[in-house]
């Protein structure tokens, strides 16, 4: 293995090699499981037949009990596999071999499939044309046509103290990595590397040192290895009968190694974000309740009605908020909030090295770079969006103070 590879690539190399091998091994494992279960069931049935004519010996009863336990263990593993494919209660309470279950699985796959798109006003169901249209649409969507925009400079931004600005803690240790890994969902859909975090949890004692060195490499060098920040985007239906790509919601599936780094950064940012975000904003901020805004609005409306006062409510709907964040604006906001250069370099690396592919009916498009926005499904994206929205909050307040609204 080349020694010049960064720690993230060193970790990614064996994981990448394992992927194709697992693809060959898994079907063989499933077949051997089925054959093994059939053999054990035959043994149990033989013992049951013997039990009808005589009392089983102590040894025979123990063998039968052990065989039943083995059957239960293997069937539980098979059910977990099916549960990932079709998350319905029937897997838990019903018969996974029924016509209903397999019909439900087929219907889910058919429903999630993109059968065609309205391209230039004409319905097109050709798979190649659909895939090309999806690639062109999203490659253009994530390209920033105006990367150098005027900066929003305002003295009203709240600032971190000198102690807070670096968001410094003791170095990322294996204990901190274990903490964030165990707080991640084990069965969350895997990214380009194809690995569930359940695998990292199960083998953390083996690969924990490599993960720690990868994280430390990022912490000290402010950069991610090429490929570490890649993602696969899946398209989720927003309406029953989609015609255009606007009828789909996108979710980014990120790799396991990157997910650990993003979760570590999000954990640090979460501790200080309430310092720089206005107290009137309560969504997704530690120590604040998301429904506080609704309660305040209800109280204001009730007070206005009771006192017969005229009030103006201004409701804003964010259209494609995650997709439209300008990176230069975000860096300017963090600078005015007194975030450290190192933190801003981390965020810059997190953004600028991002690449993605779109998953279309099980097939990936070509990978393309992203030059604006943040990815839905990334643990860090939500908190970065909250920082970016603070500029809008300040602009609205200034408009109110100047009686513009």
CSV table of C-alpha atoms in Angstrom, one decimal:
chain,number,residue,atom,x,y,z
A,1,UNK,CA,0.0,0.0,0.0
A,2,UNK,CA,1.5,3.4,-0.9
A,3,UNK,CA,3.0,5.2,2.1
A,4,UNK,CA,2.2,8.6,0.6
A,5,UNK,CA,-1.5,8.0,1.0
A,6,UNK,CA,-3.2,10.1,3.7
A,7,UNK,CA,-4.6,8.3,6.7
A,8,UNK,CA,-8.2,8.6,5.3
A,9,UNK,CA,-7.1,6.8,2.1
A,10,UNK,CA,-5.1,4.2,4.1
A,11,UNK,CA,-8.4,3.4,6.0
A,12,UNK,CA,-10.4,3.6,2.8
A,13,UNK,CA,-8.1,1.2,0.9
A,14,UNK,CA,-9.0,-2.0,2.8
A,15,UNK,CA,-12.7,-1.0,3.0
A,16,UNK,CA,-12.7,-0.5,-0.8
A,17,UNK,CA,-11.0,-3.9,-1.3
A,18,UNK,CA,-13.5,-5.6,1.0
A,19,UNK,CA,-16.5,-4.2,-0.9
A,20,UNK,CA,-16.3,-6.5,-4.1
A,21,UNK,CA,-15.3,-9.5,-2.0
A,22,UNK,CA,-18.3,-9.0,0.3
A,23,UNK,CA,-20.5,-8.8,-2.8
A,24,UNK,CA,-19.3,-12.3,-3.9
A,25,UNK,CA,-19.3,-13.7,-0.4
A,26,UNK,CA,-22.8,-12.5,0.8
A,27,UNK,CA,-24.9,-14.5,-1.7
A,28,UNK,CA,-22.8,-17.6,-0.9
A,29,UNK,CA,-23.4,-16.9,2.8
A,30,UNK,CA,-27.2,-16.6,2.3
A,31,UNK,CA,-27.3,-19.9,0.4
A,32,UNK,CA,-25.2,-21.7,3.0
A,33,UNK,CA,-27.5,-20.3,5.7
A,34,UNK,CA,-30.6,-21.6,3.9
A,35,UNK,CA,-29.0,-25.0,3.4
A,36,UNK,CA,-27.9,-25.1,7.0
A,37,UNK,CA,-31.4,-24.3,8.3
A,38,UNK,CA,-33.0,-26.9,6.0
A,39,UNK,CA,-30.5,-29.6,7.4
A,40,UNK,CA,-31.1,-28.6,11.0
A,41,UNK,CA,-34.9,-28.6,10.5
A,42,UNK,CA,-34.7,-32.1,9.1
A,43,UNK,CA,-32.8,-33.2,12.2
A,44,UNK,CA,-35.4,-31.6,14.5
A,45,UNK,CA,-38.3,-33.2,12.5
A,46,UNK,CA,-36.6,-36.6,12.8
A,47,UNK,CA,-36.3,-36.2,16.6
A,48,UNK,CA,-39.9,-35.1,16.8
A,49,UNK,CA,-40.9,-38.3,14.9
A,50,UNK,CA,-38.9,-40.4,17.3
A,51,UNK,CA,-40.5,-38.6,20.3
A,52,UNK,CA,-43.9,-39.8,19.1
A,53,UNK,CA,-42.9,-43.4,19.7
A,54,UNK,CA,-40.6,-43.1,22.7
A,55,UNK,CA,-39.2,-40.6,25.2
A,56,UNK,CA,-36.1,-38.8,24.0
A,57,UNK,CA,-32.9,-39.3,25.9
A,58,UNK,CA,-31.3,-36.4,27.7
A,59,UNK,CA,-28.7,-36.1,25.0
A,60,UNK,CA,-31.3,-36.0,22.2
A,61,UNK,CA,-33.3,-33.4,24.1
A,62,UNK,CA,-30.2,-31.2,24.4
A,63,UNK,CA,-29.3,-31.6,20.7
A,64,UNK,CA,-32.9,-30.7,19.7
A,65,UNK,CA,-32.8,-27.6,21.9
A,66,UNK,CA,-29.5,-26.5,20.5
A,67,UNK,CA,-30.7,-27.0,17.0
A,68,UNK,CA,-33.8,-24.9,17.6
A,69,UNK,CA,-31.7,-22.2,19.0
A,70,UNK,CA,-29.4,-22.2,15.9
A,71,UNK,CA,-32.5,-22.0,13.6
A,72,UNK,CA,-33.8,-19.0,15.6
A,73,UNK,CA,-30.5,-17.2,15.4
A,74,UNK,CA,-30.2,-17.6,11.6
A,75,UNK,CA,-33.8,-16.7,11.0
A,76,UNK,CA,-33.3,-13.5,13.0
A,77,UNK,CA,-30.3,-12.6,10.8
A,78,UNK,CA,-32.4,-13.2,7.7
A,79,UNK,CA,-35.2,-11.0,9.1
A,80,UNK,CA,-32.8,-8.2,9.8
A,81,UNK,CA,-31.7,-8.4,6.1
A,82,UNK,CA,-35.3,-8.2,5.0
A,83,UNK,CA,-36.0,-5.4,7.4
A,84,UNK,CA,-33.5,-3.2,5.6
A,85,UNK,CA,-35.3,-3.9,2.3
A,86,UNK,CA,-38.8,-3.3,3.5
A,87,UNK,CA,-39.4,-1.6,6.8
A,88,UNK,CA,-42.9,-2.7,7.6
A,89,UNK,CA,-44.3,-4.2,10.7
A,90,UNK,CA,-45.0,-7.5,8.8
A,91,UNK,CA,-41.3,-8.4,9.1
A,92,UNK,CA,-41.7,-8.3,12.9
A,93,UNK,CA,-45.1,-9.7,13.4
A,94,UNK,CA,-45.9,-11.6,10.2
A,95,UNK,CA,-44.6,-14.2,7.8
A,96,UNK,CA,-41.7,-12.9,5.6
A,97,UNK,CA,-42.3,-15.6,3.1
A,98,UNK,CA,-45.9,-14.7,2.4
A,99,UNK,CA,-47.3,-13.3,-0.9
A,100,UNK,CA,-48.2,-10.1,1.0
A,101,UNK,CA,-44.6,-9.5,2.1
A,102,UNK,CA,-43.0,-10.1,-1.3
A,103,UNK,CA,-45.7,-8.1,-3.0
A,104,UNK,CA,-45.1,-5.2,-0.6
A,105,UNK,CA,-41.4,-5.4,-1.3
A,106,UNK,CA,-42.0,-5.4,-5.1
A,107,UNK,CA,-44.5,-2.5,-4.8
A,108,UNK,CA,-42.0,-0.4,-2.8
A,109,UNK,CA,-39.3,-1.0,-5.4
A,110,UNK,CA,-41.7,-0.2,-8.3
A,111,UNK,CA,-43.0,3.0,-6.5
A,112,UNK,CA,-39.4,4.3,-5.8
A,113,UNK,CA,-38.4,3.7,-9.4
A,114,UNK,CA,-38.2,6.7,-11.7
A,115,UNK,CA,-40.2,5.5,-14.7
A,116,UNK,CA,-39.8,8.7,-16.8
A,117,UNK,CA,-39.6,12.5,-16.7
A,118,UNK,CA,-41.1,15.4,-18.5
A,119,UNK,CA,-38.1,16.6,-20.5
A,120,UNK,CA,-38.6,19.9,-22.5
A,121,UNK,CA,-42.3,19.5,-22.2
A,122,UNK,CA,-42.4,15.9,-23.5
A,123,UNK,CA,-42.7,12.7,-21.4
A,124,UNK,CA,-39.6,10.5,-21.9
A,125,UNK,CA,-39.2,7.1,-20.4
A,126,UNK,CA,-35.9,6.1,-22.0
A,127,UNK,CA,-33.5,5.1,-19.2
A,128,UNK,CA,-30.5,6.7,-20.7
A,129,UNK,CA,-32.3,10.0,-21.5
A,130,UNK,CA,-33.7,10.1,-17.9
A,131,UNK,CA,-30.3,9.4,-16.4
A,132,UNK,CA,-28.7,12.1,-18.6
A,133,UNK,CA,-31.4,14.6,-17.7
A,134,UNK,CA,-31.0,13.9,-13.9
A,135,UNK,CA,-27.2,14.4,-14.2
A,136,UNK,CA,-27.5,17.6,-16.1
A,137,UNK,CA,-30.2,19.0,-13.8
A,138,UNK,CA,-28.3,18.5,-10.6
A,139,UNK,CA,-24.8,19.3,-12.0
A,140,UNK,CA,-26.2,22.7,-13.0
A,141,UNK,CA,-28.2,23.0,-9.8
A,142,UNK,CA,-25.1,22.7,-7.6
A,143,UNK,CA,-23.0,25.0,-9.7
A,144,UNK,CA,-22.7,28.5,-8.3
A,145,UNK,CA,-23.1,30.9,-11.2
A,146,UNK,CA,-22.1,33.9,-9.1
A,147,UNK,CA,-19.5,32.7,-6.6
A,148,UNK,CA,-18.2,36.2,-5.8
A,149,UNK,CA,-21.2,38.1,-4.3
A,150,UNK,CA,-21.2,41.2,-2.2
A,151,UNK,CA,-20.6,40.4,1.5
A,152,UNK,CA,-23.2,41.0,4.2
A,153,UNK,CA,-21.2,43.1,6.7
A,154,UNK,CA,-23.1,44.0,9.9
A,155,UNK,CA,-22.0,44.9,13.4
A,156,UNK,CA,-25.1,43.2,14.9
A,157,UNK,CA,-23.7,39.7,14.6
A,158,UNK,CA,-23.1,38.2,18.0
A,159,UNK,CA,-19.6,37.0,18.6
A,160,UNK,CA,-17.8,34.2,20.4
A,161,UNK,CA,-15.4,35.1,23.1
A,162,UNK,CA,-11.7,34.4,22.6
A,163,UNK,CA,-12.0,31.2,24.6
A,164,UNK,CA,-15.0,30.1,22.6
A,165,UNK,CA,-13.8,31.1,19.2
A,166,UNK,CA,-11.4,28.3,18.6
A,167,UNK,CA,-13.9,25.7,19.7
A,168,UNK,CA,-10.9,23.9,21.1
A,169,UNK,CA,-11.2,20.8,23.2
A,170,UNK,CA,-8.6,18.1,24.0
A,171,UNK,CA,-7.6,16.3,20.8
A,172,UNK,CA,-10.0,13.9,19.1
A,173,UNK,CA,-9.3,10.7,21.0
A,174,UNK,CA,-10.7,7.2,20.5
A,175,UNK,CA,-13.0,7.8,23.4
A,176,UNK,CA,-14.6,10.8,21.7
A,177,UNK,CA,-14.8,8.9,18.4
A,178,UNK,CA,-16.5,6.0,20.1
A,179,UNK,CA,-19.0,8.5,21.7
A,180,UNK,CA,-20.1,10.0,18.3
A,181,UNK,CA,-20.0,6.6,16.6
A,182,UNK,CA,-22.3,5.0,19.2
A,183,UNK,CA,-24.7,8.0,18.9
A,184,UNK,CA,-25.1,7.4,15.2
A,185,UNK,CA,-27.9,5.1,13.9
A,186,UNK,CA,-26.5,1.6,13.2
A,187,UNK,CA,-28.9,0.9,10.3
A,188,UNK,CA,-28.7,4.3,8.5
A,189,UNK,CA,-28.4,3.9,4.8
A,190,UNK,CA,-24.7,3.6,3.8
A,191,UNK,CA,-22.9,6.0,1.5
A,192,UNK,CA,-20.4,5.3,-1.4
A,193,UNK,CA,-18.3,3.0,0.7
A,194,UNK,CA,-21.3,0.7,1.3
A,195,UNK,CA,-20.7,0.3,5.0
A,196,UNK,CA,-23.3,0.7,7.8
A,197,UNK,CA,-22.0,2.3,11.0
A,198,UNK,CA,-22.9,-0.9,12.7
A,199,UNK,CA,-19.8,-2.4,11.2
A,200,UNK,CA,-17.6,0.3,12.6
A,201,UNK,CA,-19.2,-0.2,16.0
A,202,UNK,CA,-18.6,-4.0,15.9
A,203,UNK,CA,-14.9,-3.6,14.9
A,204,UNK,CA,-13.9,-0.4,16.5
A,205,UNK,CA,-11.3,-2.1,18.6
A,206,UNK,CA,-9.7,-3.4,15.4
A,207,UNK,CA,-9.9,-0.3,13.2
A,208,UNK,CA,-10.2,2.4,16.0
A,209,UNK,CA,-6.5,3.3,15.6
A,210,UNK,CA,-6.8,3.9,11.9
A,211,UNK,CA,-10.0,6.0,12.4
A,212,UNK,CA,-8.3,8.1,15.1
A,213,UNK,CA,-5.3,8.8,12.8
A,214,UNK,CA,-7.6,9.7,10.0
A,215,UNK,CA,-9.5,12.2,12.2
A,216,UNK,CA,-6.2,13.6,13.6
A,217,UNK,CA,-4.9,14.0,10.0
A,218,UNK,CA,-8.0,16.1,9.2
A,219,UNK,CA,-7.7,18.1,12.5
A,220,UNK,CA,-4.1,19.0,11.9
A,221,UNK,CA,-4.0,19.5,8.1
A,222,UNK,CA,-7.5,21.0,7.6
A,223,UNK,CA,-8.2,18.7,4.6
A,224,UNK,CA,-10.0,15.5,3.7
A,225,UNK,CA,-8.6,12.8,1.4
A,226,UNK,CA,-10.0,12.8,-2.2
A,227,UNK,CA,-13.0,10.5,-2.2
A,228,UNK,CA,-13.6,10.8,1.5
A,229,UNK,CA,-16.2,13.6,1.0
A,230,UNK,CA,-18.1,11.9,-1.8
A,231,UNK,CA,-21.8,11.1,-1.5
A,232,UNK,CA,-24.6,9.4,-3.3
A,233,UNK,CA,-27.9,11.2,-3.6
A,234,UNK,CA,-31.2,9.3,-3.6
A,235,UNK,CA,-34.4,10.9,-4.8
A,236,UNK,CA,-37.5,10.6,-2.6
A,237,UNK,CA,-41.0,11.1,-3.9
A,238,UNK,CA,-42.8,14.3,-2.7
A,239,UNK,CA,-46.0,13.7,-4.7
A,240,UNK,CA,-47.8,10.5,-5.7
A,241,UNK,CA,-47.4,11.0,-9.5
A,242,UNK,CA,-44.1,12.8,-10.2
A,243,UNK,CA,-43.5,14.5,-13.6
A,244,UNK,CA,-40.4,16.6,-13.0
A,245,UNK,CA,-37.3,16.5,-10.8
A,246,UNK,CA,-38.9,19.2,-8.7
A,247,UNK,CA,-41.3,16.5,-7.5
A,248,UNK,CA,-38.5,14.7,-5.7
A,249,UNK,CA,-36.7,15.4,-2.5
A,250,UNK,CA,-33.0,14.6,-2.4
A,251,UNK,CA,-31.1,13.0,0.5
A,252,UNK,CA,-27.3,12.6,0.6
A,253,UNK,CA,-25.9,9.3,1.7
A,254,UNK,CA,-22.4,10.0,3.0
A,255,UNK,CA,-19.5,7.6,3.7
A,256,UNK,CA,-18.9,6.1,7.2
A,257,UNK,CA,-15.5,7.7,7.7
A,258,UNK,CA,-16.7,11.2,6.7
A,259,UNK,CA,-19.8,10.7,8.8
A,260,UNK,CA,-17.6,10.3,11.9
A,261,UNK,CA,-15.7,13.5,11.1
A,262,UNK,CA,-18.9,15.5,10.4
A,263,UNK,CA,-20.5,14.2,13.6
A,264,UNK,CA,-17.4,15.3,15.6
A,265,UNK,CA,-17.5,18.8,14.1
A,266,UNK,CA,-21.3,19.0,14.6
A,267,UNK,CA,-20.9,18.0,18.3
A,268,UNK,CA,-18.4,20.9,18.8
A,269,UNK,CA,-20.4,23.4,16.9
A,270,UNK,CA,-23.6,22.5,18.8
A,271,UNK,CA,-22.0,23.5,22.1
A,272,UNK,CA,-21.4,27.2,21.1
A,273,UNK,CA,-24.1,27.9,18.4
A,274,UNK,CA,-26.5,29.3,21.0
A,275,UNK,CA,-24.0,32.1,21.8
A,276,UNK,CA,-24.1,33.5,18.3
A,277,UNK,CA,-27.7,32.9,17.4
A,278,UNK,CA,-30.4,35.3,18.5
A,279,UNK,CA,-32.5,34.2,21.5
A,280,UNK,CA,-35.7,34.5,19.4
A,281,UNK,CA,-34.5,31.5,17.3
A,282,UNK,CA,-35.2,28.2,19.0
A,283,UNK,CA,-35.1,25.5,16.3
A,284,UNK,CA,-32.5,22.8,16.8
A,285,UNK,CA,-30.5,24.7,19.3
A,286,UNK,CA,-29.4,23.0,22.5
A,287,UNK,CA,-31.2,24.4,25.6
A,288,UNK,CA,-34.1,25.9,23.5
A,289,UNK,CA,-37.5,24.4,22.7
A,290,UNK,CA,-38.5,24.3,19.0
A,291,UNK,CA,-42.1,25.1,19.8
A,292,UNK,CA,-41.2,28.4,21.7
A,293,UNK,CA,-41.7,30.4,18.5
A,294,UNK,CA,-45.2,29.0,17.9
A,295,UNK,CA,-46.2,29.7,21.6
A,296,UNK,CA,-45.0,33.3,21.3
A,297,UNK,CA,-46.9,33.8,18.1
A,298,UNK,CA,-50.1,32.4,19.6
A,299,UNK,CA,-49.7,34.7,22.7
A,300,UNK,CA,-49.2,37.8,20.4
A,301,UNK,CA,-52.2,36.9,18.3
A,302,UNK,CA,-54.4,36.4,21.4
A,303,UNK,CA,-53.2,39.7,22.9
A,304,UNK,CA,-53.9,41.6,19.7
A,305,UNK,CA,-57.4,40.1,19.4
A,306,UNK,CA,-58.2,40.8,23.0
A,307,UNK,CA,-57.0,44.4,22.8
A,308,UNK,CA,-58.3,45.0,19.3
A,309,UNK,CA,-54.8,45.9,18.0
A,310,UNK,CA,-53.8,45.6,14.4
A,311,UNK,CA,-50.7,43.4,13.9
A,312,UNK,CA,-48.8,42.3,10.8
A,313,UNK,CA,-47.4,38.7,10.7
A,314,UNK,CA,-44.5,38.1,8.3
A,315,UNK,CA,-44.1,34.4,7.4
A,316,UNK,CA,-41.1,33.3,5.4
A,317,UNK,CA,-40.9,29.9,3.6
A,318,UNK,CA,-37.3,28.9,2.7
A,319,UNK,CA,-37.2,27.5,-0.8
A,320,UNK,CA,-34.3,25.1,-1.3
A,321,UNK,CA,-32.5,26.6,1.7
A,322,UNK,CA,-29.9,23.8,1.9
A,323,UNK,CA,-29.2,24.1,-1.9
A,324,UNK,CA,-28.7,27.8,-2.1
A,325,UNK,CA,-26.1,28.8,0.5
A,326,UNK,CA,-23.2,30.7,-0.9
A,327,UNK,CA,-19.9,29.5,0.6
A,328,UNK,CA,-18.3,33.0,0.6
A,329,UNK,CA,-21.3,34.4,2.5
A,330,UNK,CA,-21.1,31.6,5.0
A,331,UNK,CA,-17.4,32.2,5.6
A,332,UNK,CA,-18.0,35.9,6.0
A,333,UNK,CA,-20.7,35.2,8.6
A,334,UNK,CA,-18.5,32.9,10.6
A,335,UNK,CA,-15.6,35.5,10.5
A,336,UNK,CA,-17.9,38.2,11.8
A,337,UNK,CA,-19.1,35.8,14.6
A,338,UNK,CA,-15.4,35.4,15.5
A,339,UNK,CA,-14.9,31.8,14.6
A,340,UNK,CA,-11.2,30.8,14.5
A,341,UNK,CA,-9.3,30.5,11.2
A,342,UNK,CA,-8.8,26.8,11.9
A,343,UNK,CA,-12.6,26.2,12.3
A,344,UNK,CA,-13.3,28.2,9.1
A,345,UNK,CA,-10.6,26.1,7.2
A,346,UNK,CA,-12.3,22.9,8.4
A,347,UNK,CA,-15.7,24.1,7.1
A,348,UNK,CA,-14.0,25.3,3.9
A,349,UNK,CA,-12.5,21.9,3.4
A,350,UNK,CA,-15.8,20.2,4.2
A,351,UNK,CA,-17.5,22.3,1.5
A,352,UNK,CA,-15.0,22.6,-1.3
A,353,UNK,CA,-14.0,18.9,-1.5
A,354,UNK,CA,-17.6,17.7,-1.8
A,355,UNK,CA,-18.5,15.6,-4.8
A,356,UNK,CA,-21.7,13.7,-5.5
A,357,UNK,CA,-23.4,11.2,-7.8
A,358,UNK,CA,-27.1,10.6,-8.2
A,359,UNK,CA,-28.5,7.2,-7.7
A,360,UNK,CA,-31.0,6.5,-10.5
A,361,UNK,CA,-32.9,3.2,-10.3
A,362,UNK,CA,-29.9,1.5,-8.7
A,363,UNK,CA,-27.4,3.0,-11.2
A,364,UNK,CA,-25.0,5.9,-10.3
A,365,UNK,CA,-24.5,8.9,-12.6
A,366,UNK,CA,-21.0,10.3,-13.2
A,367,UNK,CA,-19.6,12.1,-10.1
A,368,UNK,CA,-19.6,15.9,-10.2
A,369,UNK,CA,-18.3,18.7,-7.9
A,370,UNK,CA,-20.5,20.9,-5.8
A,371,UNK,CA,-19.8,24.7,-5.6
A,372,UNK,CA,-22.7,25.9,-3.5
A,373,UNK,CA,-25.2,24.7,-0.9
A,374,UNK,CA,-24.9,22.0,1.8
A,375,UNK,CA,-26.1,18.4,1.7
A,376,UNK,CA,-29.3,17.3,3.4
A,377,UNK,CA,-28.4,14.2,5.4
A,378,UNK,CA,-25.1,15.5,6.5
A,379,UNK,CA,-24.9,15.8,10.4
A,380,UNK,CA,-23.1,19.2,10.1
A,381,UNK,CA,-25.4,20.8,7.4
A,382,UNK,CA,-28.3,21.8,9.7
A,383,UNK,CA,-26.1,23.7,12.1
A,384,UNK,CA,-24.3,25.5,9.3
A,385,UNK,CA,-27.7,26.5,7.9
A,386,UNK,CA,-28.6,27.9,11.2
A,387,UNK,CA,-25.5,30.1,11.2
A,388,UNK,CA,-26.2,31.3,7.6
A,389,UNK,CA,-29.8,32.2,8.5
A,390,UNK,CA,-28.6,34.6,11.2
A,391,UNK,CA,-27.9,37.1,8.5
A,392,UNK,CA,-31.5,37.1,7.4
A,393,UNK,CA,-32.6,37.5,11.1
A,394,UNK,CA,-30.4,40.6,11.4
A,395,UNK,CA,-31.7,42.0,8.1
A,396,UNK,CA,-35.4,41.6,9.2
A,397,UNK,CA,-34.7,43.2,12.5
A,398,UNK,CA,-33.0,46.2,10.9
A,399,UNK,CA,-35.9,46.5,8.5
A,400,UNK,CA,-38.3,46.6,11.5
A,401,UNK,CA,-36.2,49.2,13.3
A,402,UNK,CA,-36.2,51.4,10.2
A,403,UNK,CA,-39.9,51.0,9.8
A,404,UNK,CA,-39.5,49.4,6.4
A,405,UNK,CA,-41.8,46.5,7.4
